[in-house]
Coordinates of C-alpha atoms and ligand atoms in Angstrom, one line a residue:
M3 CA -57.1 14.5 80.2
S4 CA -55.3 11.7 81.9
R5 CA -54.9 11.7 85.6
L6 CA -52.1 13.8 87.3
F7 CA -50.5 12.7 90.6
N8 CA -49.4 14.9 93.5
V9 CA -45.8 13.9 94.4
A10 CA -43.8 14.7 97.5
I11 CA -40.0 14.4 97.5
V12 CA -38.6 13.9 100.9
G13 CA -34.9 14.9 100.9
A14 CA -35.4 17.2 97.9
T15 CA -32.2 19.2 98.6
G16 CA -30.0 16.0 98.6
A17 CA -28.0 14.3 95.9
V18 CA -30.7 11.7 95.3
G19 CA -33.5 14.2 95.6
A20 CA -32.1 16.4 92.8
Q21 CA -32.0 13.3 90.6
M22 CA -35.6 12.4 91.5
M23 CA -36.7 15.8 90.2
E24 CA -34.7 15.4 87.0
C25 CA -36.0 11.9 86.4
L26 CA -39.7 12.9 87.0
D27 CA -39.2 15.7 84.5
E28 CA -37.2 13.7 81.9
R29 CA -39.6 10.8 81.9
D30 CA -42.7 13.1 81.7
F31 CA -44.1 11.7 84.9
P32 CA -47.7 13.1 85.2
V33 CA -47.0 15.3 88.2
G34 CA -49.9 17.5 89.4
K35 CA -48.6 19.3 92.4
I36 CA -45.0 18.7 93.7
K37 CA -44.0 19.2 97.3
L38 CA -40.3 19.5 98.1
L39 CA -39.5 18.5 101.7
A40 CA -36.2 18.6 103.6
S41 CA -34.9 19.5 107.1
K42 CA -35.6 22.8 108.9
R43 CA -32.1 23.9 107.6
S44 CA -33.4 24.1 104.0
A45 CA -36.9 25.3 104.6
G46 CA -37.5 28.5 102.6
E47 CA -34.9 27.7 99.9
F48 CA -36.2 27.5 96.3
L49 CA -35.6 24.7 93.8
E50 CA -36.7 24.6 90.2
F51 CA -39.0 22.0 88.8
R52 CA -40.3 22.2 85.2
G53 CA -39.4 25.8 85.0
E54 CA -41.2 26.7 88.2
S55 CA -39.5 27.9 91.4
I56 CA -40.8 25.8 94.3
E57 CA -40.2 26.6 98.0
V58 CA -38.7 23.8 100.1
E59 CA -40.8 23.0 103.2
E60 CA -39.7 21.4 106.5
L61 CA -40.7 17.7 106.7
T62 CA -43.4 17.2 109.4
H63 CA -46.1 14.6 110.1
D64 CA -48.6 16.9 108.3
S65 CA -46.6 17.3 105.1
F66 CA -48.6 14.7 103.1
K67 CA -52.2 16.0 102.9
G68 CA -53.3 15.5 99.3
I69 CA -50.1 13.6 98.2
D70 CA -50.5 10.5 96.1
I71 CA -46.9 9.4 95.9
A72 CA -44.1 10.2 98.4
L73 CA -40.5 9.5 97.2
F74 CA -38.3 9.3 100.3
S75 CA -34.5 9.8 100.3
A76 CA -33.7 11.6 103.5
G77 CA -32.1 8.7 105.4
G78 CA -33.5 5.7 107.2
A79 CA -34.5 7.5 110.4
R80 CA -36.8 9.9 108.5
S81 CA -38.3 7.0 106.5
E82 CA -39.0 5.0 109.6
E83 CA -40.7 8.0 111.3
F84 CA -42.5 9.6 108.4
C85 CA -43.6 6.9 106.0
P86 CA -46.4 5.8 108.3
S87 CA -47.7 9.4 108.4
A88 CA -47.6 9.7 104.6
V89 CA -49.5 6.4 104.2
K90 CA -52.0 7.5 106.8
A91 CA -52.6 10.6 104.7
G92 CA -53.3 8.4 101.7
A93 CA -49.9 8.4 99.9
V94 CA -48.0 5.4 98.6
C95 CA -44.3 5.7 99.7
I96 CA -41.4 4.7 97.6
D97 CA -38.5 4.6 100.0
N98 CA -34.8 4.8 99.0
S99 CA -33.5 4.0 102.5
S100 CA -32.8 0.7 104.2
A101 CA -35.5 1.3 106.8
W102 CA -38.2 -1.0 105.2
R103 CA -36.2 -3.1 102.8
M104 CA -36.2 -6.3 104.8
D105 CA -39.8 -6.0 106.1
E106 CA -41.7 -9.0 104.8
D107 CA -44.8 -6.8 104.2
V108 CA -42.8 -4.4 102.0
P109 CA -41.9 -5.3 98.5
L110 CA -38.3 -4.7 97.5
V111 CA -38.4 -3.9 93.8
V112 CA -36.2 -3.6 90.7
P113 CA -38.6 -3.2 87.8
E114 CA -36.4 -5.2 85.3
V115 CA -36.3 -8.0 87.8
N116 CA -39.4 -8.4 90.0
P117 CA -42.0 -5.8 88.9
E118 CA -44.8 -8.2 90.0
A119 CA -43.8 -7.7 93.6
I120 CA -45.1 -4.1 93.5
A121 CA -48.6 -5.5 94.0
G122 CA -47.5 -6.2 97.6
F123 CA -47.5 -2.4 98.4
R124 CA -51.1 -2.8 99.6
K125 CA -50.0 -4.4 102.9
K126 CA -48.2 -1.4 104.3
G127 CA -48.5 1.3 101.6
I128 CA -44.7 1.2 101.2
I129 CA -42.4 0.0 98.4
A130 CA -38.7 -0.2 99.1
N131 CA -35.9 0.6 96.6
P132 CA -32.9 -1.6 97.1
N133 CA -29.4 -0.4 97.8
C134 CA -27.7 1.1 94.7
S135 CA -25.0 -1.7 94.6
T136 CA -27.7 -4.4 94.7
I137 CA -29.8 -2.8 92.0
Q138 CA -27.2 -2.7 89.2
M139 CA -26.0 -6.2 90.1
V140 CA -29.4 -7.8 89.9
V141 CA -30.4 -6.0 86.7
A142 CA -27.3 -7.6 85.0
L143 CA -27.6 -11.0 86.7
K144 CA -31.4 -11.6 86.2
P145 CA -31.2 -12.8 82.6
L146 CA -28.2 -15.0 83.4
H147 CA -30.1 -16.5 86.4
D148 CA -33.2 -17.2 84.3
A149 CA -31.1 -19.1 81.8
A150 CA -28.6 -20.9 84.0
A151 CA -29.7 -20.7 87.7
I152 CA -27.0 -18.7 89.7
K153 CA -26.0 -20.6 92.8
R154 CA -23.3 -18.2 94.2
I155 CA -22.2 -14.6 93.7
V156 CA -18.8 -13.2 94.7
V157 CA -18.9 -9.4 94.3
S158 CA -16.4 -6.6 95.0
T159 CA -17.6 -3.0 94.6
Y160 CA -15.8 0.2 93.7
Q161 CA -18.3 2.8 94.9
A162 CA -18.4 6.5 94.0
V163 CA -18.5 9.1 96.8
S164 CA -21.8 10.5 95.6
G165 CA -23.3 7.3 97.3
T166 CA -22.6 9.1 100.6
G167 CA -24.4 12.3 99.5
N168 CA -23.5 15.9 98.8
K169 CA -21.1 16.4 101.6
A170 CA -18.9 13.5 100.4
I171 CA -18.8 14.9 96.8
D172 CA -17.5 18.1 98.4
E173 CA -15.0 16.2 100.5
L174 CA -13.4 14.5 97.5
R175 CA -13.3 17.7 95.5
I176 CA -11.7 19.7 98.3
Q177 CA -9.2 17.0 99.3
A178 CA -8.0 16.5 95.7
G179 CA -7.5 20.3 95.3
E180 CA -5.7 20.6 98.6
L181 CA -3.4 17.6 98.0
L182 CA -2.6 18.7 94.4
N183 CA -1.5 22.1 95.8
G184 CA 0.8 20.5 98.4
R185 CA -1.5 21.2 101.4
P186 CA -2.8 18.6 103.9
A187 CA -6.3 17.1 103.4
E188 CA -8.9 17.2 106.1
N189 CA -11.4 14.3 106.4
K190 CA -14.8 15.0 107.9
V191 CA -17.1 12.5 106.1
Y192 CA -15.0 9.4 105.9
P193 CA -12.7 7.9 108.6
H194 CA -9.7 8.4 106.2
Q195 CA -8.6 10.5 103.2
I196 CA -10.6 9.4 100.2
A197 CA -8.7 11.4 97.5
F198 CA -6.1 9.2 95.8
N199 CA -7.1 6.3 98.1
C200 CA -9.5 3.3 98.4
L201 CA -11.4 2.6 101.6
P202 CA -12.6 -1.0 102.2
Q203 CA -15.3 0.3 104.5
I204 CA -18.8 1.4 103.5
D205 CA -21.1 2.1 106.4
S206 CA -20.3 0.6 109.8
F207 CA -19.1 -2.9 110.7
C208 CA -21.4 -5.7 111.8
D209 CA -20.5 -8.3 114.4
N210 CA -19.6 -10.8 111.6
G211 CA -16.8 -8.5 110.3
Y212 CA -18.7 -7.5 107.2
T213 CA -20.0 -3.9 106.7
K214 CA -23.7 -3.1 106.7
E215 CA -23.3 -2.2 103.0
E216 CA -21.9 -5.7 102.3
M217 CA -24.7 -7.4 104.3
K218 CA -27.3 -5.3 102.4
M219 CA -26.1 -6.8 99.1
V220 CA -26.3 -10.3 100.6
N221 CA -29.8 -10.0 102.0
E222 CA -31.4 -7.8 99.4
T223 CA -30.2 -10.1 96.6
K224 CA -31.9 -13.0 98.3
K225 CA -35.1 -11.1 98.7
I226 CA -35.2 -10.0 95.1
M227 CA -33.8 -13.0 93.2
G228 CA -34.6 -15.9 95.6
A229 CA -33.3 -17.4 98.8
A230 CA -31.2 -20.1 96.9
I231 CA -28.6 -17.6 95.8
K232 CA -25.6 -17.2 98.1
T233 CA -23.8 -13.9 97.9
T234 CA -20.6 -12.7 99.5
A235 CA -19.5 -9.1 99.1
T236 CA -16.6 -6.7 99.7
C237 CA -17.6 -3.0 99.3
V238 CA -14.9 -0.4 98.7
R239 CA -15.2 3.4 98.4
V240 CA -13.1 4.8 95.6
P241 CA -12.2 8.4 94.6
V242 CA -14.8 8.6 91.8
F243 CA -17.6 11.1 91.9
F244 CA -20.4 9.3 90.0
G245 CA -20.9 5.7 89.1
H246 CA -20.4 2.5 91.0
S247 CA -18.4 -0.3 89.4
E248 CA -18.5 -4.0 90.4
S249 CA -16.4 -7.1 89.8
V250 CA -18.9 -9.9 89.9
N251 CA -18.1 -13.7 89.8
I252 CA -21.0 -16.1 89.4
E253 CA -21.3 -19.8 89.6
T254 CA -24.3 -21.3 87.8
G255 CA -26.2 -24.6 87.9
K256 CA -26.1 -24.9 84.1
K257 CA -23.1 -24.1 81.9
L258 CA -23.3 -20.7 80.2
T259 CA -20.7 -19.7 77.6
V260 CA -19.4 -16.2 77.1
A261 CA -21.3 -16.0 73.8
E262 CA -24.5 -17.1 75.4
A263 CA -24.1 -14.6 78.2
R264 CA -23.5 -11.8 75.7
T265 CA -26.6 -12.7 73.7
L266 CA -28.7 -12.8 76.8
L267 CA -27.4 -9.5 78.1
K268 CA -27.8 -7.8 74.7
A269 CA -31.5 -8.5 74.9
A270 CA -31.9 -7.7 78.6
P271 CA -34.0 -4.7 79.7
G272 CA -32.0 -1.9 81.3
V273 CA -28.7 -3.5 80.3
E274 CA -26.2 -2.1 77.8
L275 CA -23.5 -4.6 76.7
V276 CA -20.1 -2.8 76.4
D277 CA -17.7 -5.7 75.7
D278 CA -15.1 -5.3 73.0
P279 CA -11.8 -6.0 74.8
E280 CA -9.8 -5.8 71.6
E281 CA -10.9 -2.2 71.2
S282 CA -10.4 -1.5 75.0
E283 CA -14.2 -1.1 75.2
Y284 CA -15.7 -2.0 78.6
P285 CA -18.0 -0.3 81.1
M286 CA -16.5 2.7 82.9
A287 CA -18.0 5.0 85.6
I288 CA -17.4 8.1 83.4
D289 CA -19.6 6.6 80.7
A290 CA -22.3 5.4 83.1
A291 CA -22.6 8.8 84.9
G292 CA -25.8 10.6 83.9
E293 CA -27.2 7.5 82.2
D294 CA -29.9 5.1 83.3
A295 CA -28.5 1.9 81.7
T296 CA -26.5 -0.7 83.6
L297 CA -23.3 -1.3 81.6
V298 CA -21.9 -4.8 81.5
G299 CA -18.7 -6.1 80.0
R300 CA -15.4 -7.9 80.6
I301 CA -17.4 -11.2 80.4
R302 CA -15.0 -14.1 80.8
E303 CA -15.3 -17.7 81.7
D304 CA -14.0 -18.4 85.3
E305 CA -11.6 -21.2 84.4
S306 CA -11.2 -22.2 88.1
V307 CA -14.6 -23.7 88.4
E308 CA -16.9 -25.9 86.1
N309 CA -19.7 -23.3 85.5
G310 CA -18.5 -19.8 86.3
L311 CA -18.4 -16.4 84.7
N312 CA -16.7 -13.1 85.6
L313 CA -18.3 -9.7 84.7
W314 CA -17.7 -6.0 85.2
I315 CA -21.0 -4.1 86.0
V316 CA -21.2 -0.3 86.1
A317 CA -24.2 2.1 86.7
D318 CA -24.9 5.6 87.9
N319 CA -25.6 5.1 91.6
L320 CA -27.8 8.2 91.9
R321 CA -29.9 7.4 88.8
K322 CA -30.5 3.6 88.3
G323 CA -29.1 3.1 91.8
A324 CA -31.7 5.4 93.4
A325 CA -33.8 8.0 91.5
T326 CA -34.5 6.2 88.2
N327 CA -35.4 3.0 89.9
A328 CA -37.8 4.8 92.2
V329 CA -39.5 6.7 89.4
Q330 CA -39.8 3.5 87.3
I331 CA -41.6 1.9 90.3
A332 CA -43.9 4.9 90.4
E333 CA -44.6 4.6 86.7
I334 CA -45.7 0.9 87.1
L335 CA -47.7 1.9 90.3
I336 CA -49.8 4.5 88.5
E337 CA -50.2 2.4 85.4
K338 CA -51.3 -0.7 87.1
Y339 CA -52.5 0.0 90.6
L340 CA -53.6 3.6 91.3
Ligands
LIG401 P1 -27.6 14.0 101.0 O1 -27.1 14.6 99.7 O2 -26.8 14.1 102.2 O3 -29.1 14.6 101.3 C1 -29.8 14.3 102.4 C2 -31.2 14.8 102.3 O4 -32.0 14.4 103.4 C3 -31.3 16.3 102.2 O5 -32.3 16.7 101.4 C4 -31.5 16.6 103.7 O6 -32.1 17.9 103.9 C5 -32.5 15.5 104.0 N1 -32.6 15.4 105.5 C6 -31.6 15.1 106.3 N2 -32.0 15.2 107.6 C7 -33.3 15.5 107.5 C8 -34.4 15.7 108.5 N3 -34.1 15.6 109.8 N4 -35.6 16.0 108.1 C9 -35.9 16.2 106.8 N5 -34.9 16.0 105.8 C10 -33.7 15.6 106.2 O7 -27.9 12.4 100.8 P2 -28.4 11.6 99.6 O8 -27.3 11.0 98.8 O9 -29.4 12.4 98.8 O10 -29.1 10.3 100.3 C11 -30.2 10.5 101.1 C12 -30.7 9.1 101.5 O11 -31.1 8.4 100.4 C13 -29.6 8.2 102.2 O12 -29.5 8.5 103.6 C14 -30.1 6.9 101.9 O13 -31.1 6.5 102.9 C15 -30.8 7.0 100.6 N6 -29.9 6.6 99.5 C16 -30.2 5.5 98.9 C17 -29.4 5.0 97.9 C18 -29.7 3.7 97.3 O14 -28.8 3.0 97.2 N7 -31.0 3.4 96.9 C19 -28.4 5.7 97.4 C20 -28.1 6.9 98.0 C21 -28.9 7.3 99.1 P3 -31.2 19.2 104.2 O15 -30.6 19.6 102.9 O16 -32.2 20.1 104.7 O17 -30.2 18.7 105.2
LIG402 O1 -22.6 4.3 100.0 C1 -23.2 4.1 98.9 O2 -22.7 4.1 97.8 C2 -24.7 3.9 98.9 C3 -25.3 4.4 100.2 C4 -26.5 4.2 100.5 C5 -27.0 4.6 101.8 C6 -26.4 5.7 102.5 C7 -26.9 6.1 103.7 C8 -27.9 5.4 104.4 C9 -28.1 4.0 102.4 C10 -28.8 2.8 101.7 O3 -29.4 3.1 100.7 O4 -28.7 1.7 102.1 C11 -28.5 4.3 103.7 C12 -29.6 3.6 104.4 O5 -30.7 4.0 104.1 O6 -29.3 2.8 105.2

């Protein structure tokens, strides 16, 4: 019988945690024992995994005895505090938070782009999952970069509320219901009403006027695709439940025609080309939701520069943007390194 791996999910009751369990199951990950961890608030609740009812336990420093792989998605503070305990107990951590992403001893991995970086997990026992907005962008841009050397990226995002977790999904649903019934909407999660609105703020502001989310896209893209790529980002929260969309403009060192870009993207791992404007076919959040592929379309030459392209890139932020990417990393880890 082939080896089974004991897996802990930290943040199992959250929006990402739920997708982690689905992905492990759907992809037939060889799970031996599964441990579901969350805060004290959820301890004692039961969640289902592969037809079995499993009790949620409170996350503590002793949670990781006998665990081979710990998938973290309970926020940066928990990752910072508890990943070292998991590693000490013998687990490899795959972390969805920003806590370790820019640590030079922690690989930041998107399997379609830099799977070889996983080998670097040995330094600290931790592998970082990039931010969801970065993941879908680099999956789509990698084949174009390999062919034509991207020099500069200008990206604007249209991010679903599920990126903020379960409370934000409830906030959009409740606000939409209240407003459609002529009642005032209360905002608790976001600084303003999100229903029927767009908020040009994701996370808090940095001293340079950009938000942390925007700077994550800039810095993570460099770490994954190479320091030569300059990125500038504007991140916007939109009243969509699932699926982040991105308008991406690239300037390349070498000329790339629309036809060449389409051919490259058609063959690219993890990408689905949806680009038939005559038929009004292009990537949409409602089509990406629940899927693992990164959808790419609206490919046009940027006629304002010598070598430029515009693209529209959409993916499910909870799946490829978080859970699927983490489970893909775990698959490579067990196949090649454990
Ligand atoms: P969520 O729906 O709000 O869920 C948060 C999860 O964290 C819940 O399971 C919660 O447990 C747990 N948690 C909170 N405080 C805790 C504590 N003190 N001890 C143990 N567990 C605690 O949020 P989410 O959307 O799943 O996101 C969770 C995290 O994943 C984010 O904070 C972020 O770091 C990361 N994330 C990454 C990406 C990405 O782009 N890769 C995307 C989304 C999220 P309770 O239910 O007990 O409160
Ligand atoms: O807002 C989104 O669409 C993605 C959010 C990701 C997120 C939310 C809370 C904390 C992160 C992240 O993955 O960067 C973090 C964090 O860990 O800093």
